[in-house]
Amino acid sequence: MHLQGVNVLVVDDNIFQRNILVEMLRSFGCKNITEANNGFEALKITRDPILNNIDLIFSDLRMPGMDGMEFLRLLSSEAHNIQIVVLSMMDKKMLSAVNKLTSLYPIQLIGTFQKPITLQMLNEILVKREKVLADTPTLRGIQNFNFTLVEILEGIRQKQFKPFFQPKVDLKSGRIVGAEALARWIHPQHGVVTPYAFIPVLEQAEQIDTLTFLILEESAVACRVLHDQNHLVDISVNLSMVSLGHSHIADKITSIVTSAGADTKYITLEITESATMTDVPIVLENLARLYMNGFTLSIDDYGTGFSNLQQLTRIAFGELKIDQSFVFGLSYNEATKIMVASNIDMAKKLNIKCVAEGLETLEDWEMLNKMDCDIGQGYLIAKPMAIQYFYDFMDQYRNRRFNPKTAVL
Ligand code: C2E
Ligand code: MG
Ligand code: MG
């Protein structure tokens, strides 16, 4: 890993910690390092027409003047192609705040890490950065897409949207236990387009159901085909909160799955909480009906946004997905470790399955296993893939367990 030619900005009011990081960065071959005491100074640097070529920022959160959160907010509206690493002492509240913030802004967050930084941590961060960069051509393309509702709906009508499948693995045995269906638009001109370019548009226009039904149907068919081939896996489908506000949605979902010849007990519905919807009676009614009809309900992106303990006990959730922002670098972060461990512990006591998403390293796999987390999903195992590749993947693992130690990334 080397940083030659990379322009780095280190933002921290603590000169001692700043110096340590600067020295470490130099040991990775970094020559162009700029330093700032707080958000104000940092913004001046990123806005400077001559200095304005920063590639990577390490930022503290708590700083006098302008703190890290305000800095990230302002930066995100001006520069999207800078990668950001947050370094902080991070208690749980701070973590959630930063995760919420970064999920709202189009910035490339590499991770949130607890100080003091070590050489090994820095190395991990830089490996992750390479991966983010490798994905960037598509990312950048997608961010520039500005599809209209009409274009998206026409694409759905023409069935250009397909679920891609990402395997879920039992962390103890390495057995493939299921997959999550993730929507992709196979666009005739632009190739594979990921959800951020179309889900928000559809949700805002209250048109998300059309996509949900299409993805659900194809996922249910895949589930049946896999079962016919003797792969007894579960398939997870994402369900928008917006849809849960519509009456009769539960019956419609059930009839799509059964018409496709699949059994609802093998279909998991992943739901991300949102602030406004949690107390609407129709949402609770739909959730209860889906549960009654045999579906497993999963709480997605747990730890960010509005998902909380109360939701878990009030609604019949059978699965909890720990958000990927808490999973990456878990083994290096004491505060995150404590939080994730207590979430797993609580889920166990409530008889709820735990899934860790965004599993990218062997260290994180081992740590999660030690914490008794049930299932892992992430690039360490496989990226989401088109259905024909997923069938091949399953065949490959018919008599074999996934071994994280020999995983090729
Ligand atoms: P999600 O449900 O939390 O899905 C996990 C996301 O993490 C996926 O992004 C997946 O590709 C990505 N991911 C998986 N493993 C790793 C990893 O190791 N590292 C990293 N960095 N990322 C990983 P994707 O496919 O872009 O989907 C984004 C979101 O879009 C999903 O988040 C879900 O909320 C939403 N979405 C996807 N398909 C549908 C759909 O059919 N309907 C609805 N309503 N929402 C969908
Ligand atoms: Mg999901
Ligand atoms: Mg998620």
CSV table of C-alpha atoms and ligand atoms in Angstrom, one decimal:
chain,number,residue,atom,x,y,z
A,1,MET,CA,0.0,0.0,0.0
A,2,HIS,CA,1.5,3.3,-0.9
A,3,LEU,CA,0.3,6.9,-0.9
A,4,GLN,CA,2.7,8.4,-3.4
A,5,GLY,CA,0.9,11.2,-5.3
A,6,VAL,CA,-2.1,11.2,-3.0
A,7,ASN,CA,-3.0,14.5,-1.5
A,8,VAL,CA,-4.1,14.1,2.1
A,9,LEU,CA,-5.6,16.6,4.5
A,10,VAL,CA,-5.4,15.9,8.2
A,11,VAL,CA,-8.0,17.8,10.3
A,12,ASP,CA,-7.5,17.6,14.1
A,13,ASP,CA,-7.1,20.2,16.8
A,14,ASN,CA,-4.8,18.0,18.8
A,15,ILE,CA,-1.3,18.7,17.4
A,16,PHE,CA,0.2,15.6,19.0
A,17,GLN,CA,-2.3,13.2,17.4
A,18,ARG,CA,-2.0,15.1,14.1
A,19,ASN,CA,1.7,14.6,14.1
A,20,ILE,CA,1.5,10.9,14.8
A,21,LEU,CA,-0.9,10.5,11.9
A,22,VAL,CA,1.3,12.6,9.6
A,23,GLU,CA,4.3,10.5,10.4
A,24,MET,CA,2.5,7.3,9.7
A,25,LEU,CA,1.2,8.7,6.4
A,26,ARG,CA,4.8,9.6,5.5
A,27,SER,CA,5.8,6.0,6.3
A,28,PHE,CA,3.3,4.9,3.6
A,29,GLY,CA,5.1,7.2,1.1
A,30,CYS,CA,2.7,10.1,1.3
A,31,LYS,CA,4.4,13.4,0.4
A,32,ASN,CA,1.6,15.8,0.0
A,33,ILE,CA,0.0,16.3,3.4
A,34,THR,CA,-1.9,19.4,4.5
A,35,GLU,CA,-2.9,20.0,8.1
A,36,ALA,CA,-5.9,21.9,9.6
A,37,ASN,CA,-6.9,22.7,13.1
A,38,ASN,CA,-10.7,22.6,12.6
A,39,GLY,CA,-13.5,22.5,10.0
A,40,PHE,CA,-13.0,26.2,9.0
A,41,GLU,CA,-9.4,25.8,8.1
A,42,ALA,CA,-10.1,22.5,6.4
A,43,LEU,CA,-12.9,24.0,4.2
A,44,LYS,CA,-10.6,26.9,3.3
A,45,ILE,CA,-8.1,24.3,2.0
A,46,THR,CA,-10.7,22.3,0.1
A,47,ARG,CA,-12.1,25.5,-1.5
A,48,ASP,CA,-8.7,26.9,-2.4
A,49,PRO,CA,-8.4,26.9,-6.1
A,50,ILE,CA,-4.6,26.1,-5.9
A,51,LEU,CA,-4.7,23.6,-3.0
A,52,ASN,CA,-8.1,22.3,-4.2
A,53,ASN,CA,-6.9,18.8,-5.2
A,54,ILE,CA,-7.3,16.9,-1.9
A,55,ASP,CA,-8.0,13.2,-2.5
A,56,LEU,CA,-8.3,11.9,1.1
A,57,ILE,CA,-9.3,13.5,4.4
A,58,PHE,CA,-8.8,12.3,7.9
A,59,SER,CA,-11.0,14.3,10.2
A,60,ASP,CA,-11.5,14.4,13.9
A,61,LEU,CA,-15.1,15.0,15.1
A,62,ARG,CA,-14.7,17.2,18.2
A,63,MET,CA,-12.9,20.4,17.4
A,64,PRO,CA,-13.3,24.0,18.5
A,65,GLY,CA,-14.7,26.4,15.9
A,66,MET,CA,-16.2,24.1,13.3
A,67,ASP,CA,-16.5,20.5,14.4
A,68,GLY,CA,-16.2,17.5,12.2
A,69,MET,CA,-19.9,17.0,11.6
A,70,GLU,CA,-20.5,20.5,10.3
A,71,PHE,CA,-17.4,20.2,8.2
A,72,LEU,CA,-18.6,17.0,6.6
A,73,ARG,CA,-22.0,18.5,5.9
A,74,LEU,CA,-20.6,21.6,4.2
A,75,LEU,CA,-17.9,19.6,2.4
A,76,SER,CA,-20.5,17.1,1.0
A,77,SER,CA,-22.4,19.8,-0.8
A,78,GLU,CA,-19.2,21.0,-2.5
A,79,ALA,CA,-17.0,18.0,-3.2
A,80,HIS,CA,-18.1,14.4,-3.7
A,81,ASN,CA,-14.9,12.8,-5.0
A,82,ILE,CA,-12.9,13.1,-1.8
A,83,GLN,CA,-12.7,10.1,0.5
A,84,ILE,CA,-13.2,10.6,4.2
A,85,VAL,CA,-12.0,8.8,7.2
A,86,VAL,CA,-13.4,9.9,10.5
A,87,LEU,CA,-11.2,9.5,13.6
A,88,SER,CA,-12.8,10.1,17.0
A,89,MET,CA,-13.2,8.9,20.5
A,90,MET,CA,-16.7,7.8,19.5
A,91,ASP,CA,-19.3,7.0,22.0
A,92,LYS,CA,-22.4,5.4,20.7
A,93,LYS,CA,-24.4,8.6,20.2
A,94,MET,CA,-21.6,10.1,18.2
A,95,LEU,CA,-21.4,7.1,16.1
A,96,SER,CA,-25.0,7.0,15.2
A,97,ALA,CA,-25.0,10.7,14.5
A,98,VAL,CA,-22.1,10.4,12.1
A,99,ASN,CA,-23.6,7.4,10.4
A,100,LYS,CA,-26.9,9.1,9.9
A,101,LEU,CA,-25.2,12.2,8.5
A,102,THR,CA,-23.0,10.3,6.1
A,103,SER,CA,-25.9,8.2,4.8
A,104,LEU,CA,-27.7,11.5,4.0
A,105,TYR,CA,-24.8,13.1,2.2
A,106,PRO,CA,-23.2,12.0,-1.1
A,107,ILE,CA,-19.7,11.7,0.4
A,108,GLN,CA,-17.4,8.7,0.2
A,109,LEU,CA,-16.9,7.7,3.8
A,110,ILE,CA,-14.3,5.0,4.1
A,111,GLY,CA,-14.9,4.4,7.8
A,112,THR,CA,-15.2,5.8,11.3
A,113,PHE,CA,-12.3,4.8,13.6
A,114,GLN,CA,-11.4,5.2,17.2
A,115,LYS,CA,-8.3,7.1,18.1
A,116,PRO,CA,-5.4,6.6,18.6
A,117,ILE,CA,-4.8,5.2,15.2
A,118,THR,CA,-2.2,2.4,14.7
A,119,LEU,CA,-0.2,1.5,11.7
A,120,GLN,CA,-2.2,-1.7,11.2
A,121,MET,CA,-5.5,0.3,11.3
A,122,LEU,CA,-4.1,2.8,8.8
A,123,ASN,CA,-3.1,-0.1,6.5
A,124,GLU,CA,-6.7,-1.5,6.7
A,125,ILE,CA,-8.1,1.9,5.9
A,126,LEU,CA,-5.9,2.2,2.9
A,127,VAL,CA,-6.8,-1.2,1.6
A,128,LYS,CA,-10.5,-0.2,2.0
A,129,ARG,CA,-9.8,3.0,0.1
A,130,GLU,CA,-8.3,1.1,-2.8
A,131,LYS,CA,-11.6,-0.9,-3.0
A,132,VAL,CA,-13.7,2.2,-2.8
A,133,LEU,CA,-11.6,3.6,-5.6
A,134,ALA,CA,-12.0,0.4,-7.7
A,135,ASP,CA,-15.7,0.8,-7.4
A,136,THR,CA,-15.6,4.5,-8.2
A,137,PRO,CA,-16.0,4.5,-12.0
A,138,THR,CA,-19.5,3.0,-11.5
A,139,LEU,CA,-20.2,5.1,-8.5
A,140,ARG,CA,-19.4,8.3,-10.2
A,141,GLY,CA,-21.5,7.3,-13.2
A,142,ILE,CA,-24.4,6.6,-11.0
A,143,GLN,CA,-24.1,9.9,-9.1
A,144,ASN,CA,-24.3,11.7,-12.4
A,145,PHE,CA,-27.4,9.8,-13.5
A,146,ASN,CA,-30.5,11.8,-13.1
A,147,PHE,CA,-33.3,9.5,-14.3
A,148,THR,CA,-36.8,10.9,-14.4
A,149,LEU,CA,-39.7,9.0,-12.9
A,150,VAL,CA,-41.1,8.4,-16.4
A,151,GLU,CA,-37.8,6.8,-17.6
A,152,ILE,CA,-37.6,4.6,-14.5
A,153,LEU,CA,-41.3,3.5,-14.8
A,154,GLU,CA,-40.7,2.7,-18.5
A,155,GLY,CA,-37.7,0.6,-17.5
A,156,ILE,CA,-39.8,-1.3,-15.0
A,157,ARG,CA,-42.5,-1.9,-17.6
A,158,GLN,CA,-39.9,-3.3,-19.9
A,159,LYS,CA,-38.6,-5.6,-17.1
A,160,GLN,CA,-35.1,-4.1,-17.3
A,161,PHE,CA,-34.9,-4.3,-13.5
A,162,LYS,CA,-33.5,-7.5,-12.1
A,163,PRO,CA,-32.6,-8.8,-8.6
A,164,PHE,CA,-28.9,-9.5,-8.0
A,165,PHE,CA,-28.2,-12.0,-5.3
A,166,GLN,CA,-25.7,-11.7,-2.5
A,167,PRO,CA,-25.0,-14.8,-0.4
A,168,LYS,CA,-25.5,-15.0,3.3
A,169,VAL,CA,-23.3,-17.4,5.2
A,170,ASP,CA,-23.6,-19.1,8.6
A,171,LEU,CA,-20.5,-17.8,10.4
A,172,LYS,CA,-20.0,-21.0,12.5
A,173,SER,CA,-20.3,-23.6,9.8
A,174,GLY,CA,-19.6,-21.6,6.6
A,175,ARG,CA,-22.8,-23.0,5.1
A,176,ILE,CA,-24.6,-20.8,2.6
A,177,VAL,CA,-28.0,-20.2,4.2
A,178,GLY,CA,-29.6,-17.7,1.9
A,179,ALA,CA,-29.2,-14.6,-0.2
A,180,GLU,CA,-30.4,-11.0,-0.4
A,181,ALA,CA,-32.0,-9.8,-3.6
A,182,LEU,CA,-30.8,-6.3,-4.5
A,183,ALA,CA,-32.4,-4.4,-7.3
A,184,ARG,CA,-30.3,-3.6,-10.4
A,185,TRP,CA,-31.4,-1.7,-13.5
A,186,ILE,CA,-29.8,-3.4,-16.5
A,187,HIS,CA,-30.0,-0.2,-18.6
A,188,PRO,CA,-29.7,-0.6,-22.3
A,189,GLN,CA,-27.3,2.4,-22.5
A,190,HIS,CA,-25.7,2.7,-19.1
A,191,GLY,CA,-25.2,-0.9,-18.1
A,192,VAL,CA,-25.8,-2.0,-14.5
A,193,VAL,CA,-27.3,0.8,-12.4
A,194,THR,CA,-27.4,0.5,-8.6
A,195,PRO,CA,-30.4,1.4,-6.4
A,196,TYR,CA,-29.5,4.9,-5.3
A,197,ALA,CA,-30.2,6.1,-8.8
A,198,PHE,CA,-33.9,5.0,-8.8
A,199,ILE,CA,-35.2,4.0,-5.3
A,200,PRO,CA,-35.4,7.5,-3.9
A,201,VAL,CA,-37.2,8.8,-7.0
A,202,LEU,CA,-39.7,5.9,-6.8
A,203,GLU,CA,-40.3,6.3,-3.1
A,204,GLN,CA,-40.8,10.0,-3.4
A,205,ALA,CA,-43.4,9.6,-6.1
A,206,GLU,CA,-45.1,6.8,-4.1
A,207,GLN,CA,-44.4,4.4,-7.0
A,208,ILE,CA,-42.0,2.0,-5.3
A,209,ASP,CA,-44.6,-0.8,-5.2
A,210,THR,CA,-44.2,-1.5,-9.0
A,211,LEU,CA,-40.5,-2.2,-8.5
A,212,THR,CA,-41.1,-4.2,-5.3
A,213,PHE,CA,-43.6,-6.5,-7.0
A,214,LEU,CA,-41.2,-7.1,-9.9
A,215,ILE,CA,-38.2,-7.9,-7.7
A,216,LEU,CA,-40.3,-9.9,-5.3
A,217,GLU,CA,-41.7,-12.0,-8.1
A,218,GLU,CA,-38.3,-12.8,-9.7
A,219,SER,CA,-36.9,-13.5,-6.2
A,220,ALA,CA,-39.7,-15.9,-5.4
A,221,VAL,CA,-39.2,-17.7,-8.7
A,222,ALA,CA,-35.4,-18.0,-7.9
A,223,CYS,CA,-36.3,-19.3,-4.5
A,224,ARG,CA,-38.5,-22.0,-5.9
A,225,VAL,CA,-35.9,-23.0,-8.6
A,226,LEU,CA,-33.2,-23.2,-5.9
A,227,HIS,CA,-35.4,-25.4,-3.7
A,228,ASP,CA,-36.2,-27.6,-6.7
A,229,GLN,CA,-32.5,-28.0,-7.1
A,230,ASN,CA,-32.2,-29.0,-3.5
A,231,HIS,CA,-30.7,-25.8,-2.2
A,232,LEU,CA,-32.9,-25.0,0.8
A,233,VAL,CA,-32.0,-21.4,1.1
A,234,ASP,CA,-33.9,-18.3,2.3
A,235,ILE,CA,-34.3,-15.3,0.0
A,236,SER,CA,-34.4,-11.8,1.4
A,237,VAL,CA,-36.1,-8.9,-0.4
A,238,ASN,CA,-36.1,-5.3,0.6
A,239,LEU,CA,-39.4,-3.7,1.4
A,240,SER,CA,-39.7,0.1,1.5
A,241,MET,CA,-41.4,1.6,4.5
A,242,VAL,CA,-43.4,3.7,2.0
A,243,SER,CA,-45.1,0.5,0.7
A,244,LEU,CA,-46.1,-0.5,4.2
A,245,GLY,CA,-48.3,2.5,4.4
A,246,HIS,CA,-50.5,1.1,1.6
A,247,SER,CA,-53.5,-1.0,2.6
A,248,HIS,CA,-53.7,-4.5,1.1
A,249,ILE,CA,-49.9,-4.6,0.5
A,250,ALA,CA,-49.5,-7.6,2.8
A,251,ASP,CA,-52.0,-9.7,0.8
A,252,LYS,CA,-50.5,-8.6,-2.5
A,253,ILE,CA,-47.0,-9.6,-1.4
A,254,THR,CA,-48.3,-12.9,-0.2
A,255,SER,CA,-50.1,-13.7,-3.4
A,256,ILE,CA,-47.1,-12.8,-5.5
A,257,VAL,CA,-44.9,-15.2,-3.6
A,258,THR,CA,-47.3,-18.1,-3.5
A,259,SER,CA,-48.2,-17.6,-7.2
A,260,ALA,CA,-44.5,-17.9,-8.0
A,261,GLY,CA,-44.6,-21.3,-6.3
A,262,ALA,CA,-42.5,-20.3,-3.3
A,263,ASP,CA,-43.3,-20.8,0.4
A,264,THR,CA,-43.5,-17.6,2.4
A,265,LYS,CA,-41.5,-19.2,5.2
A,266,TYR,CA,-38.4,-19.0,3.0
A,267,ILE,CA,-38.9,-15.4,2.2
A,268,THR,CA,-37.5,-12.7,4.5
A,269,LEU,CA,-38.6,-9.1,4.1
A,270,GLU,CA,-36.0,-6.5,5.1
A,271,ILE,CA,-37.3,-3.2,6.4
A,272,THR,CA,-35.4,0.0,7.2
A,273,GLU,CA,-37.1,2.1,9.9
A,274,SER,CA,-37.9,5.7,9.2
A,275,ALA,CA,-39.0,8.4,11.7
A,276,THR,CA,-42.4,9.2,10.4
A,277,MET,CA,-43.8,5.8,9.8
A,278,THR,CA,-43.2,3.9,12.9
A,279,ASP,CA,-46.4,4.7,14.7
A,280,VAL,CA,-48.8,4.6,11.7
A,281,PRO,CA,-51.4,1.9,12.5
A,282,ILE,CA,-51.6,0.7,8.9
A,283,VAL,CA,-47.8,0.0,8.9
A,284,LEU,CA,-48.1,-2.1,12.1
A,285,GLU,CA,-51.1,-3.9,10.7
A,286,ASN,CA,-49.3,-4.8,7.5
A,287,LEU,CA,-46.3,-6.0,9.4
A,288,ALA,CA,-48.5,-8.1,11.6
A,289,ARG,CA,-50.3,-9.6,8.6
A,290,LEU,CA,-47.0,-10.4,6.8
A,291,TYR,CA,-45.8,-12.1,9.9
A,292,MET,CA,-49.0,-14.0,10.2
A,293,ASN,CA,-48.7,-15.1,6.6
A,294,GLY,CA,-45.4,-16.8,7.3
A,295,PHE,CA,-42.8,-14.2,6.3
A,296,THR,CA,-39.7,-13.5,8.4
A,297,LEU,CA,-39.4,-9.8,9.1
A,298,SER,CA,-35.9,-8.3,9.3
A,299,ILE,CA,-34.9,-4.9,10.6
A,300,ASP,CA,-32.3,-3.6,8.1
A,301,ASP,CA,-29.5,-1.1,8.8
A,302,TYR,CA,-29.8,-1.7,12.5
A,303,GLY,CA,-28.0,1.0,14.5
A,304,THR,CA,-28.6,3.8,12.1
A,305,GLY,CA,-31.6,6.1,11.7
A,306,PHE,CA,-34.5,5.2,13.8
A,307,SER,CA,-34.2,1.5,14.3
A,308,ASN,CA,-34.2,0.9,18.0
A,309,LEU,CA,-34.9,-1.6,20.8
A,310,GLN,CA,-38.5,-0.7,21.1
A,311,GLN,CA,-39.2,-1.6,17.5
A,312,LEU,CA,-37.7,-4.9,18.0
A,313,THR,CA,-39.9,-5.9,20.8
A,314,ARG,CA,-43.1,-4.3,19.5
A,315,ILE,CA,-43.1,-5.8,16.0
A,316,ALA,CA,-42.5,-9.5,15.4
A,317,PHE,CA,-39.0,-9.1,13.9
A,318,GLY,CA,-37.2,-12.4,13.5
A,319,GLU,CA,-33.9,-11.0,12.2
A,320,LEU,CA,-31.7,-8.0,12.8
A,321,LYS,CA,-29.1,-6.8,10.3
A,322,ILE,CA,-26.3,-4.9,11.8
A,323,ASP,CA,-25.5,-2.0,9.5
A,324,GLN,CA,-22.3,-2.2,7.5
A,325,SER,CA,-20.9,1.0,9.0
A,326,PHE,CA,-20.5,-0.9,12.3
A,327,VAL,CA,-19.1,-4.0,10.8
A,328,PHE,CA,-16.1,-2.7,8.8
A,329,GLY,CA,-13.1,-2.4,11.1
A,330,LEU,CA,-15.0,-3.8,14.0
A,331,SER,CA,-11.9,-5.6,15.4
A,332,TYR,CA,-10.1,-2.3,15.7
A,333,ASN,CA,-12.8,-0.4,17.4
A,334,GLU,CA,-13.5,-0.9,21.1
A,335,ALA,CA,-16.6,1.3,21.3
A,336,THR,CA,-18.2,-0.3,18.2
A,337,LYS,CA,-17.3,-3.8,19.5
A,338,ILE,CA,-19.1,-3.2,22.7
A,339,MET,CA,-22.2,-1.8,20.9
A,340,VAL,CA,-22.3,-4.7,18.4
A,341,ALA,CA,-21.7,-7.3,21.1
A,342,SER,CA,-24.6,-5.9,23.2
A,343,ASN,CA,-26.9,-5.8,20.2
A,344,ILE,CA,-26.1,-9.4,19.4
A,345,ASP,CA,-26.6,-10.4,23.0
A,346,MET,CA,-30.0,-8.6,23.1
A,347,ALA,CA,-31.1,-10.2,19.9
A,348,LYS,CA,-30.1,-13.7,21.2
A,349,LYS,CA,-32.2,-13.1,24.3
A,350,LEU,CA,-35.2,-12.1,22.1
A,351,ASN,CA,-34.6,-15.2,20.0
A,352,ILE,CA,-33.8,-13.0,16.9
A,353,LYS,CA,-31.2,-13.9,14.3
A,354,CYS,CA,-28.3,-11.6,13.8
A,355,VAL,CA,-26.8,-10.8,10.4
A,356,ALA,CA,-23.7,-8.7,9.9
A,357,GLU,CA,-23.7,-6.9,6.6
A,358,GLY,CA,-20.7,-5.4,4.9
A,359,LEU,CA,-18.4,-8.2,6.0
A,360,GLU,CA,-15.1,-7.5,4.2
A,361,THR,CA,-12.3,-8.9,6.2
A,362,LEU,CA,-11.3,-12.2,7.9
A,363,GLU,CA,-10.6,-10.3,11.2
A,364,ASP,CA,-14.2,-9.0,11.2
A,365,TRP,CA,-15.5,-12.4,10.5
A,366,GLU,CA,-13.6,-13.9,13.4
A,367,MET,CA,-14.6,-11.2,15.7
A,368,LEU,CA,-18.3,-11.5,14.9
A,369,ASN,CA,-18.1,-15.3,15.3
A,370,LYS,CA,-16.6,-14.8,18.7
A,371,MET,CA,-19.5,-12.5,19.5
A,372,ASP,CA,-21.9,-15.2,18.5
A,373,CYS,CA,-23.3,-13.4,15.5
A,374,ASP,CA,-25.2,-15.9,13.3
A,375,ILE,CA,-24.8,-14.9,9.7
A,376,GLY,CA,-22.5,-12.8,7.6
A,377,GLN,CA,-23.0,-11.0,4.3
A,378,GLY,CA,-20.4,-9.0,2.4
A,379,TYR,CA,-17.7,-8.8,-0.2
A,380,LEU,CA,-15.5,-11.3,1.7
A,381,ILE,CA,-18.0,-13.9,0.7
A,382,ALA,CA,-19.2,-12.5,-2.7
A,383,LYS,CA,-20.6,-9.3,-4.3
A,384,PRO,CA,-24.2,-9.3,-5.5
A,385,MET,CA,-24.5,-11.3,-8.7
A,386,ALA,CA,-27.0,-12.0,-11.5
A,387,ILE,CA,-29.2,-15.0,-11.0
A,388,GLN,CA,-27.4,-17.4,-13.4
A,389,TYR,CA,-24.1,-16.7,-11.5
A,390,PHE,CA,-25.9,-17.3,-8.2
A,391,TYR,CA,-27.1,-20.7,-9.4
A,392,ASP,CA,-23.5,-21.6,-10.3
A,393,PHE,CA,-22.3,-20.2,-6.9
A,394,MET,CA,-24.8,-22.4,-5.1
A,395,ASP,CA,-23.8,-25.5,-7.1
A,396,GLN,CA,-20.2,-24.8,-6.3
A,397,TYR,CA,-21.0,-24.8,-2.6
A,398,ARG,CA,-23.4,-27.8,-2.7
A,399,ASN,CA,-20.9,-30.1,-0.9
A,400,ARG,CA,-18.6,-27.4,0.4
A,401,ARG,CA,-18.5,-24.9,3.1
A,402,PHE,CA,-17.3,-21.3,2.7
A,403,ASN,CA,-13.9,-20.8,4.2
A,404,PRO,CA,-13.1,-17.2,5.0
A,405,LYS,CA,-9.3,-18.0,5.3
A,406,THR,CA,-9.1,-19.0,1.7
A,407,ALA,CA,-11.5,-16.3,0.4
A,408,VAL,CA,-10.2,-14.4,-2.7
A,409,LEU,CA,-11.0,-10.8,-2.6
B,1,C2E,P1,-29.2,-2.8,2.0
B,1,C2E,O1,-30.5,-3.5,2.0
B,1,C2E,O2,-28.7,-2.4,3.3
B,1,C2E,O3,-28.2,-3.7,1.2
B,1,C2E,C1,-26.9,-3.8,1.4
B,1,C2E,C2,-26.0,-3.0,0.5
B,1,C2E,O4,-24.7,-3.1,0.9
B,1,C2E,C3,-26.1,-3.3,-1.0
B,1,C2E,O5,-26.0,-2.2,-1.7
B,1,C2E,C4,-24.9,-4.2,-1.1
B,1,C2E,O6,-24.4,-4.3,-2.5
B,1,C2E,C5,-23.9,-3.5,-0.2
B,1,C2E,N1,-22.9,-4.4,0.3
B,1,C2E,C6,-22.9,-5.7,0.5
B,1,C2E,N2,-21.8,-6.2,1.0
B,1,C2E,C7,-20.9,-5.2,1.1
B,1,C2E,C8,-19.6,-5.0,1.5
B,1,C2E,O7,-18.9,-6.0,2.0
B,1,C2E,N3,-19.0,-3.8,1.5
B,1,C2E,C9,-19.8,-2.7,1.0
B,1,C2E,N4,-19.1,-1.5,1.0
B,1,C2E,N5,-21.0,-2.8,0.6
B,1,C2E,C10,-21.6,-4.0,0.6
B,1,C2E,P2,-26.9,-1.8,-3.0
B,1,C2E,O8,-27.2,-3.1,-3.7
B,1,C2E,O9,-26.3,-0.7,-3.6
B,1,C2E,O10,-28.3,-1.4,-2.3
B,1,C2E,C11,-28.4,-0.3,-1.6
B,1,C2E,C12,-29.7,-0.2,-0.9
B,1,C2E,O11,-30.8,0.0,-1.8
B,1,C2E,C13,-30.0,-1.4,-0.1
B,1,C2E,O12,-29.4,-1.4,1.2
B,1,C2E,C14,-31.6,-1.3,0.1
B,1,C2E,O13,-31.9,-0.5,1.2
B,1,C2E,C15,-31.9,-0.6,-1.2
B,1,C2E,N6,-32.5,-1.6,-2.1
B,1,C2E,C16,-31.9,-2.5,-2.9
B,1,C2E,N7,-32.8,-3.2,-3.6
B,1,C2E,C17,-34.0,-2.8,-3.3
B,1,C2E,C18,-35.4,-3.2,-3.6
B,1,C2E,O14,-35.7,-4.1,-4.4
B,1,C2E,N8,-36.4,-2.5,-3.0
B,1,C2E,C19,-36.1,-1.5,-2.1
B,1,C2E,N9,-37.2,-0.9,-1.5
B,1,C2E,N10,-34.9,-1.1,-1.7
B,1,C2E,C20,-33.9,-1.8,-2.3
B,2,MG,MG,-31.3,-5.0,2.8
B,3,MG,MG,-28.5,-2.7,5.2
